[in-house]
Amino acid sequence: MTRVAPSPAPSSPATPGPLPKAELHLHIEGTLEPELAFALAQRNGVTLPYATEDELRRAYSFTDLQSFLNLYYALMAVLRTEDDFADLAHAYLARARQQGVRHAEIFFDPQAHTARGVSLGTVVDGLSRALDTAEERYGISTRLIMCFLRDESAESALTTFEAARPYLDRITAVGLDSAEVGHPPTKFREVFALAREAGLKCVAHAGEEGPPAYVWEALDDLHVDRIDHGVRCMEDERLVARLAAEQVPLTVCPLSNVRLRVIDDLSAHPLPAMLDAGLLVTVNSDDPAYFGGYADDNFTAVRDALGLDEDTLRTLARNSFRAAFLDEATRAKYLAEIDAHQAAAQHR
Ligand code: ADE
Ligand code: ZN
C-alpha cells in the first residue's frame, strides 16, 4: 500500500505554520478515513456494507454517541493485521504533523479487536511499528493509552489488563471509553487500581454524555490524571471549583461535541466559560475521520466560531503540553516552541 509521504516540516521562522501542540484525546481507530477503509477492505477480502467512499461518508450523520459508535465498531472489521494497524498509525501521524502536532497520546480499544479474533499482540506490535518511527519520520513524540470499553463488563476489563501485562512497557496509561450513560466509572475501580499499581497513568472519558457525577467518580474512585471531554462539569459549580483548584486537565473535543450533538452548535460551546473558570482545558480531535477535522482544524473552528484570539489559542496549546505525560525537559522544549512560534508570528 502506498503511504502518505511525510510533508516538509510545517514550522520555520519565516512561515510559522500551525501552532505547536500536543494531541491528548485521539482514538487511533477514529482516524480511519474512508479511502484507507476501502483499501484495507480490499487487501483483507472484507466486504463493507457501502458501495463507495461517498456512500460511506453519507453515513457520517450522527444523532448521539451510540449512533457514531455503531459505525466506528463496524468499520474496524477492515483492521486485521499488524500492517493494517501500522498503516493506520502512519496515516494519522502524517496528517498530525501537518496540523502542528508535536506530541500525540494515542488511545486504542483492545477489546474491539480481540472480540473479532485479532490478538492484542497484533494491535500493539502494528501500532508500535509506526510509533517507533514517529520522532524521526514525523517529528512527533508519542504515547499509547489502552482504553477499556465501559459497556463491556468489569471482568472483561480485568482480563484485558492481565493479557496486556507483557506489553505494559509500551503503554503509558489506561483509559475508559465507549457508551457512557449507564456505565459509571466506579464499575472499573478494580482494574484502574491494578493499572496504577503497575505504574500506569489513568484517564477516563467522563461528562461527555454522562452527568457530572461520573466526573466526580472518575476523580475519587479511579484517581484519574486527566478527564476526557468533561464538558458537562459546567453543570456543577462545586465540581468546576474542584477541577480548577486541582488543575485537572480536561481534553475537550469541540468538533466531536457538535457532531455527536453534545452541544447544538459550536458557537454555543462552553470552552470560553471553561477557560474563564480557570480550568486546564485542551483542544483535541477525538475521532477526526468521522468528525470533520484533525487537531488544528479544531483550533481553527473554535477560533472562528467563538472568536478566540491568538493569546487564547496559545494558552490552549500551552495547556496541551502542560497536561501531557512528558518528562519536564521535553515539556520545556515544546513550550519554548510556542514562544518561538509567537515571536515568528509577530515579526512577520
Ligand atoms: N470511542 C471513540 N470515540 C469516543 C467518544 N467520543 N466517546 C466515547 N467513546 C469513544
Ligand atoms: Zn474520545
GROMACS .gro file of C-alpha atoms and ligand atoms in nm:
model
  359
    1MET     CA    1   0.000   0.000   0.000
    2THR     CA    2   0.125   0.349  -0.077
    3ARG     CA    3   0.163   0.559   0.232
    4VAL     CA    4   0.111   0.931   0.254
    5ALA     CA    5   0.461   1.077   0.212
    6PRO     CA    6   0.576   1.296   0.501
    7SER     CA    7   0.546   1.663   0.412
    8PRO     CA    8   0.812   1.926   0.481
    9ALA     CA    9   0.833   2.041   0.844
   10PRO     CA   10   0.546   2.288   0.887
   11SER     CA   11   0.711   2.547   1.112
   12SER     CA   12   1.006   2.759   1.008
   13PRO     CA   13   1.071   3.113   1.140
   14ALA     CA   14   0.958   3.272   0.811
   15THR     CA   15   0.623   3.092   0.796
   16PRO     CA   16   0.519   2.992   1.146
   17GLY     CA   17   0.252   2.743   1.029
   18PRO     CA   18   0.010   2.588   1.274
   19LEU     CA   19   0.071   2.629   1.648
   20PRO     CA   20   0.284   2.352   1.801
   21LYS     CA   21   0.053   2.140   2.013
   22ALA     CA   22   0.002   1.804   2.185
   23GLU     CA   23  -0.293   1.588   2.097
   24LEU     CA   24  -0.413   1.409   2.411
   25HIS     CA   25  -0.750   1.271   2.305
   26LEU     CA   26  -0.729   1.075   1.983
   27HIS     CA   27  -0.873   0.729   1.914
   28ILE     CA   28  -0.649   0.572   1.651
   29GLU     CA   29  -0.947   0.371   1.521
   30GLY     CA   30  -1.126   0.704   1.476
   31THR     CA   31  -0.863   0.815   1.224
   32LEU     CA   32  -0.972   0.551   0.971
   33GLU     CA   33  -1.053   0.760   0.663
   34PRO     CA   34  -1.290   0.612   0.400
   35GLU     CA   35  -1.006   0.577   0.145
   36LEU     CA   36  -0.798   0.364   0.382
   37ALA     CA   37  -1.106   0.169   0.496
   38PHE     CA   38  -1.177   0.064   0.137
   39ALA     CA   39  -0.810  -0.010   0.063
   40LEU     CA   40  -0.782  -0.233   0.373
   41ALA     CA   41  -1.116  -0.399   0.297
   42GLN     CA   42  -0.982  -0.496  -0.044
   43ARG     CA   43  -0.647  -0.611   0.096
   44ASN     CA   44  -0.820  -0.832   0.355
   45GLY     CA   45  -1.114  -0.954   0.144
   46VAL     CA   46  -1.366  -0.781   0.372
   47THR     CA   47  -1.692  -0.660   0.219
   48LEU     CA   48  -1.812  -0.327   0.354
   49PRO     CA   49  -2.186  -0.255   0.357
   50TYR     CA   50  -2.119   0.058   0.145
   51ALA     CA   51  -2.056   0.057  -0.231
   52THR     CA   52  -1.837   0.369  -0.245
   53GLU     CA   53  -1.640   0.606  -0.024
   54ASP     CA   54  -1.904   0.873  -0.083
   55GLU     CA   55  -2.179   0.640   0.028
   56LEU     CA   56  -1.980   0.566   0.344
   57ARG     CA   57  -1.927   0.938   0.404
   58ARG     CA   58  -2.301   0.995   0.380
   59ALA     CA   59  -2.340   0.763   0.681
   60TYR     CA   60  -2.146   1.014   0.895
   61SER     CA   61  -2.456   1.182   1.027
   62PHE     CA   62  -2.487   1.103   1.395
   63THR     CA   63  -2.767   1.164   1.642
   64ASP     CA   64  -2.569   1.078   1.956
   65LEU     CA   65  -2.260   0.890   2.078
   66GLN     CA   66  -2.414   0.544   2.026
   67SER     CA   67  -2.510   0.614   1.664
   68PHE     CA   68  -2.144   0.701   1.599
   69LEU     CA   69  -2.008   0.403   1.793
   70ASN     CA   70  -2.219   0.164   1.581
   71LEU     CA   71  -2.035   0.275   1.266
   72TYR     CA   72  -1.698   0.313   1.441
   73TYR     CA   73  -1.702  -0.051   1.559
   74ALA     CA   74  -1.845  -0.184   1.231
   75LEU     CA   75  -1.566  -0.027   1.022
   76MET     CA   76  -1.298  -0.183   1.242
   77ALA     CA   77  -1.372  -0.508   1.054
   78VAL     CA   78  -1.110  -0.398   0.798
   79LEU     CA   79  -0.830  -0.386   1.060
   80ARG     CA   80  -0.689  -0.738   1.074
   81THR     CA   81  -0.308  -0.750   1.054
   82GLU     CA   82  -0.006  -0.576   1.202
   83ASP     CA   83   0.040  -0.399   0.868
   84ASP     CA   84  -0.314  -0.259   0.892
   85PHE     CA   85  -0.250  -0.107   1.234
   86ALA     CA   86   0.089   0.026   1.124
   87ASP     CA   87  -0.063   0.186   0.810
   88LEU     CA   88  -0.345   0.338   1.016
   89ALA     CA   89  -0.097   0.496   1.257
   90HIS     CA   90   0.131   0.619   0.975
   91ALA     CA   91  -0.164   0.787   0.804
   92TYR     CA   92  -0.260   0.962   1.130
   93LEU     CA   93   0.096   1.075   1.205
   94ALA     CA   94   0.142   1.221   0.856
   95ARG     CA   95  -0.175   1.427   0.899
   96ALA     CA   96  -0.096   1.521   1.257
   97ARG     CA   97   0.239   1.662   1.151
   98GLN     CA   98   0.070   1.894   0.905
   99GLN     CA   99  -0.155   2.012   1.187
  100GLY     CA  100   0.133   2.119   1.412
  101VAL     CA  101   0.108   1.817   1.644
  102ARG     CA  102   0.445   1.765   1.817
  103HIS     CA  103   0.333   1.507   2.070
  104ALA     CA  104   0.044   1.259   2.047
  105GLU     CA  105  -0.104   1.040   2.320
  106ILE     CA  106  -0.299   0.781   2.127
  107PHE     CA  107  -0.593   0.573   2.251
  108PHE     CA  108  -0.666   0.225   2.126
  109ASP     CA  109  -0.954  -0.011   2.208
  110PRO     CA  110  -0.809  -0.363   2.254
  111GLN     CA  111  -1.144  -0.532   2.328
  112ALA     CA  112  -1.290  -0.410   1.998
  113HIS     CA  113  -1.018  -0.611   1.823
  114THR     CA  114  -0.978  -0.918   2.043
  115ALA     CA  115  -1.357  -0.970   2.021
  116ARG     CA  116  -1.309  -1.008   1.642
  117GLY     CA  117  -1.024  -1.256   1.678
  118VAL     CA  118  -0.742  -1.004   1.631
  119SER     CA  119  -0.485  -1.054   1.905
  120LEU     CA  120  -0.361  -0.784   2.138
  121GLY     CA  121  -0.008  -0.853   2.011
  122THR     CA  122  -0.114  -0.780   1.652
  123VAL     CA  123  -0.262  -0.446   1.759
  124VAL     CA  124   0.024  -0.333   1.985
  125ASP     CA  125   0.302  -0.459   1.756
  126GLY     CA  126   0.141  -0.297   1.450
  127LEU     CA  127   0.085   0.038   1.620
  128SER     CA  128   0.431   0.037   1.780
  129ARG     CA  129   0.595  -0.030   1.445
  130ALA     CA  130   0.464   0.308   1.325
  131LEU     CA  131   0.506   0.491   1.656
  132ASP     CA  132   0.868   0.377   1.686
  133THR     CA  133   0.947   0.578   1.371
  134ALA     CA  134   0.734   0.879   1.465
  135GLU     CA  135   1.005   1.103   1.613
  136GLU     CA  136   1.243   1.055   1.325
  137ARG     CA  137   0.994   1.046   1.042
  138TYR     CA  138   0.728   1.295   1.155
  139GLY     CA  139   0.894   1.486   1.439
  140ILE     CA  140   0.623   1.367   1.679
  141SER     CA  141   0.677   1.202   2.018
  142THR     CA  142   0.408   0.952   2.109
  143ARG     CA  143   0.248   0.758   2.393
  144LEU     CA  144  -0.006   0.474   2.384
  145ILE     CA  145  -0.316   0.469   2.606
  146MET     CA  146  -0.509   0.143   2.633
  147CYS     CA  147  -0.881   0.204   2.683
  148PHE     CA  148  -1.135  -0.029   2.838
  149LEU     CA  149  -1.481  -0.040   2.683
  150ARG     CA  150  -1.714   0.070   2.962
  151ASP     CA  151  -2.017  -0.101   2.803
  152GLU     CA  152  -1.835  -0.433   2.848
  153SER     CA  153  -1.808  -0.597   3.190
  154ALA     CA  154  -1.560  -0.515   3.466
  155GLU     CA  155  -1.435  -0.877   3.431
  156SER     CA  156  -1.361  -0.822   3.062
  157ALA     CA  157  -1.156  -0.514   3.151
  158LEU     CA  158  -0.962  -0.716   3.410
  159THR     CA  159  -0.896  -0.997   3.161
  160THR     CA  160  -0.779  -0.740   2.906
  161PHE     CA  161  -0.545  -0.578   3.157
  162GLU     CA  162  -0.391  -0.914   3.254
  163ALA     CA  163  -0.345  -1.002   2.884
  164ALA     CA  164  -0.173  -0.665   2.834
  165ARG     CA  165   0.091  -0.719   3.106
  166PRO     CA  166   0.358  -0.833   2.856
  167TYR     CA  167   0.306  -0.509   2.663
  168LEU     CA  168   0.297  -0.261   2.950
  169ASP     CA  169   0.643  -0.126   2.870
  170ARG     CA  170   0.483   0.025   2.559
  171ILE     CA  171   0.170   0.154   2.730
  172THR     CA  172   0.174   0.479   2.930
  173ALA     CA  173  -0.181   0.493   3.061
  174VAL     CA  174  -0.518   0.322   3.074
  175GLY     CA  175  -0.839   0.495   2.970
  176LEU     CA  176  -1.214   0.436   2.970
  177ASP     CA  177  -1.434   0.495   2.665
  178SER     CA  178  -1.738   0.381   2.463
  179ALA     CA  179  -2.107   0.429   2.560
  180GLU     CA  180  -2.102   0.640   2.876
  181VAL     CA  181  -2.455   0.665   3.013
  182GLY     CA  182  -2.539   0.370   3.239
  183HIS     CA  183  -2.171   0.270   3.272
  184PRO     CA  184  -2.029   0.476   3.559
  185PRO     CA  185  -1.655   0.491   3.629
  186THR     CA  186  -1.697   0.311   3.964
  187LYS     CA  187  -1.763  -0.012   3.773
  188PHE     CA  188  -1.392  -0.011   3.680
  189ARG     CA  189  -1.242   0.076   4.018
  190GLU     CA  190  -1.054  -0.254   4.048
  191VAL     CA  191  -0.885  -0.255   3.709
  192PHE     CA  192  -0.780   0.110   3.746
  193ALA     CA  193  -0.629   0.027   4.087
  194LEU     CA  194  -0.427  -0.253   3.924
  195ALA     CA  195  -0.314  -0.019   3.647
  196ARG     CA  196  -0.197   0.241   3.900
  197GLU     CA  197  -0.012  -0.029   4.096
  198ALA     CA  198   0.164  -0.124   3.772
  199GLY     CA  199   0.284   0.236   3.738
  200LEU     CA  200   0.047   0.346   3.464
  201LYS     CA  201  -0.123   0.684   3.439
  202CYS     CA  202  -0.502   0.687   3.433
  203VAL     CA  203  -0.753   0.884   3.226
  204ALA     CA  204  -1.127   0.836   3.167
  205HIS     CA  205  -1.399   0.974   2.942
  206ALA     CA  206  -1.647   1.138   3.177
  207GLY     CA  207  -1.904   1.415   3.142
  208GLU     CA  208  -1.934   1.380   2.763
  209GLU     CA  209  -2.294   1.249   2.757
  210GLY     CA  210  -2.284   1.134   3.118
  211PRO     CA  211  -2.362   1.351   3.422
  212PRO     CA  212  -2.119   1.548   3.641
  213ALA     CA  213  -2.147   1.264   3.896
  214TYR     CA  214  -1.937   1.049   3.659
  215VAL     CA  215  -1.660   1.312   3.667
  216TRP     CA  216  -1.661   1.303   4.049
  217GLU     CA  217  -1.636   0.922   4.034
  218ALA     CA  218  -1.351   0.930   3.785
  219LEU     CA  219  -1.162   1.161   4.022
  220ASP     CA  220  -1.245   0.991   4.352
  221ASP     CA  221  -1.279   0.622   4.256
  222LEU     CA  222  -1.045   0.588   3.958
  223HIS     CA  223  -0.797   0.861   4.067
  224VAL     CA  224  -0.751   0.976   3.710
  225ASP     CA  225  -0.477   1.214   3.600
  226ARG     CA  226  -0.699   1.370   3.332
  227ILE     CA  227  -1.066   1.379   3.237
  228ASP     CA  228  -1.151   1.316   2.872
  229HIS     CA  229  -1.424   1.554   2.750
  230GLY     CA  230  -1.568   1.667   3.086
  231VAL     CA  231  -1.777   1.943   2.928
  232ARG     CA  232  -2.080   1.858   3.145
  233CYS     CA  233  -1.877   1.955   3.455
  234MET     CA  234  -2.010   2.304   3.385
  235GLU     CA  235  -2.347   2.194   3.528
  236ASP     CA  236  -2.192   2.154   3.875
  237GLU     CA  237  -2.030   2.459   4.037
  238ARG     CA  238  -1.858   2.260   4.311
  239LEU     CA  239  -1.708   2.027   4.054
  240VAL     CA  240  -1.576   2.318   3.847
  241ALA     CA  241  -1.418   2.465   4.161
  242ARG     CA  242  -1.250   2.133   4.238
  243LEU     CA  243  -1.122   2.080   3.884
  244ALA     CA  244  -0.987   2.435   3.876
  245ALA     CA  245  -0.826   2.413   4.220
  246GLU     CA  246  -0.653   2.084   4.137
  247GLN     CA  247  -0.580   2.188   3.776
  248VAL     CA  248  -0.711   1.855   3.648
  249PRO     CA  249  -0.663   1.862   3.271
  250LEU     CA  250  -0.975   1.827   3.054
  251THR     CA  251  -0.927   1.700   2.699
  252VAL     CA  252  -1.211   1.877   2.521
  253CYS     CA  253  -1.308   1.784   2.163
  254PRO     CA  254  -1.515   2.066   2.011
  255LEU     CA  255  -1.595   1.926   1.664
  256SER     CA  256  -1.681   1.588   1.821
  257ASN     CA  257  -1.922   1.760   2.062
  258VAL     CA  258  -2.108   1.916   1.770
  259ARG     CA  259  -2.117   1.601   1.555
  260LEU     CA  260  -2.240   1.387   1.846
  261ARG     CA  261  -2.493   1.653   1.946
  262VAL     CA  262  -2.345   1.703   2.292
  263ILE     CA  263  -2.389   2.070   2.205
  264ASP     CA  264  -2.618   2.225   1.944
  265ASP     CA  265  -2.370   2.450   1.772
  266LEU     CA  266  -2.000   2.531   1.803
  267SER     CA  267  -2.089   2.895   1.879
  268ALA     CA  268  -2.259   2.764   2.197
  269HIS     CA  269  -1.960   2.557   2.311
  270PRO     CA  270  -1.868   2.603   2.681
  271LEU     CA  271  -1.493   2.626   2.602
  272PRO     CA  272  -1.469   3.003   2.675
  273ALA     CA  273  -1.662   2.960   3.001
  274MET     CA  274  -1.435   2.671   3.094
  275LEU     CA  275  -1.126   2.886   3.038
  276ASP     CA  276  -1.284   3.173   3.232
  277ALA     CA  277  -1.346   2.933   3.521
  278GLY     CA  278  -0.972   2.864   3.538
  279LEU     CA  279  -0.993   2.506   3.408
  280LEU     CA  280  -0.691   2.345   3.243
  281VAL     CA  281  -0.860   2.288   2.907
  282THR     CA  282  -0.701   2.135   2.598
  283VAL     CA  283  -0.843   2.104   2.244
  284ASN     CA  284  -0.833   1.769   2.063
  285SER     CA  285  -0.987   1.584   1.770
  286ASP     CA  286  -1.126   1.258   1.923
  287ASP     CA  287  -1.220   1.069   1.601
  288PRO     CA  288  -1.111   1.309   1.328
  289ALA     CA  289  -1.200   1.090   1.029
  290TYR     CA  290  -1.562   1.097   1.144
  291PHE     CA  291  -1.600   1.443   1.295
  292GLY     CA  292  -1.469   1.670   1.020
  293GLY     CA  293  -1.130   1.777   1.143
  294TYR     CA  294  -0.789   1.697   1.290
  295ALA     CA  295  -0.614   1.883   1.574
  296ASP     CA  296  -0.551   2.222   1.414
  297ASP     CA  297  -0.889   2.210   1.238
  298ASN     CA  298  -1.040   2.206   1.589
  299PHE     CA  299  -0.828   2.507   1.689
  300THR     CA  300  -0.936   2.696   1.376
  301ALA     CA  301  -1.300   2.602   1.423
  302VAL     CA  302  -1.316   2.730   1.783
  303ARG     CA  303  -1.127   3.045   1.684
  304ASP     CA  304  -1.382   3.119   1.412
  305ALA     CA  305  -1.698   3.011   1.596
  306LEU     CA  306  -1.611   3.151   1.939
  307GLY     CA  307  -1.393   3.447   1.841
  308LEU     CA  308  -1.090   3.324   2.038
  309ASP     CA  309  -0.785   3.546   1.998
  310GLU     CA  310  -0.428   3.432   1.934
  311ASP     CA  311  -0.333   3.458   2.302
  312THR     CA  312  -0.616   3.222   2.396
  313LEU     CA  313  -0.517   2.976   2.125
  314ARG     CA  314  -0.160   2.982   2.259
  315THR     CA  315  -0.295   2.918   2.610
  316LEU     CA  316  -0.477   2.611   2.476
  317ALA     CA  317  -0.159   2.492   2.304
  318ARG     CA  318   0.048   2.551   2.619
  319ASN     CA  319  -0.213   2.364   2.822
  320SER     CA  320  -0.177   2.065   2.592
  321PHE     CA  321   0.192   2.031   2.681
  322ARG     CA  322   0.129   2.107   3.048
  323ALA     CA  323  -0.124   1.822   3.057
  324ALA     CA  324   0.086   1.572   2.859
  325PHE     CA  325   0.261   1.269   3.008
  326LEU     CA  326   0.606   1.412   2.932
  327ASP     CA  327   0.931   1.448   3.123
  328GLU     CA  328   0.999   1.807   3.229
  329ALA     CA  329   1.286   1.871   2.986
  330THR     CA  330   1.077   1.767   2.685
  331ARG     CA  331   0.779   1.966   2.813
  332ALA     CA  332   1.000   2.276   2.842
  333LYS     CA  333   1.134   2.219   2.489
  334TYR     CA  334   0.782   2.208   2.345
  335LEU     CA  335   0.666   2.511   2.546
  336ALA     CA  336   0.965   2.703   2.408
  337GLU     CA  337   0.846   2.614   2.058
  338ILE     CA  338   0.523   2.802   2.129
  339ASP     CA  339   0.725   3.107   2.237
  340ALA     CA  340   0.930   3.080   1.917
  341HIS     CA  341   0.611   3.047   1.713
  342GLN     CA  342   0.472   3.359   1.878
  343ALA     CA  343   0.793   3.553   1.806
  344ALA     CA  344   0.792   3.439   1.443
  345ALA     CA  345   0.425   3.533   1.401
  346GLN     CA  346   0.486   3.881   1.548
  347HIS     CA  347   0.789   3.952   1.332
  348ARG     CA  348   0.639   3.861   1.000
  349ADE     N1  349  -1.475   0.594   2.141
  349ADE     C1  350  -1.434   0.662   2.033
  349ADE     N2  351  -1.477   0.789   2.041
  349ADE     C2  352  -1.545   0.802   2.158
  349ADE     C3  353  -1.611   0.909   2.224
  349ADE     N3  354  -1.619   1.032   2.172
  349ADE     N4  355  -1.670   0.885   2.342
  349ADE     C4  356  -1.664   0.764   2.396
  349ADE     N5  357  -1.603   0.660   2.338
  349ADE     C5  358  -1.543   0.679   2.220
  350ZN      ZN  359  -1.295   1.005   2.291
   0.00000   0.00000   0.00000
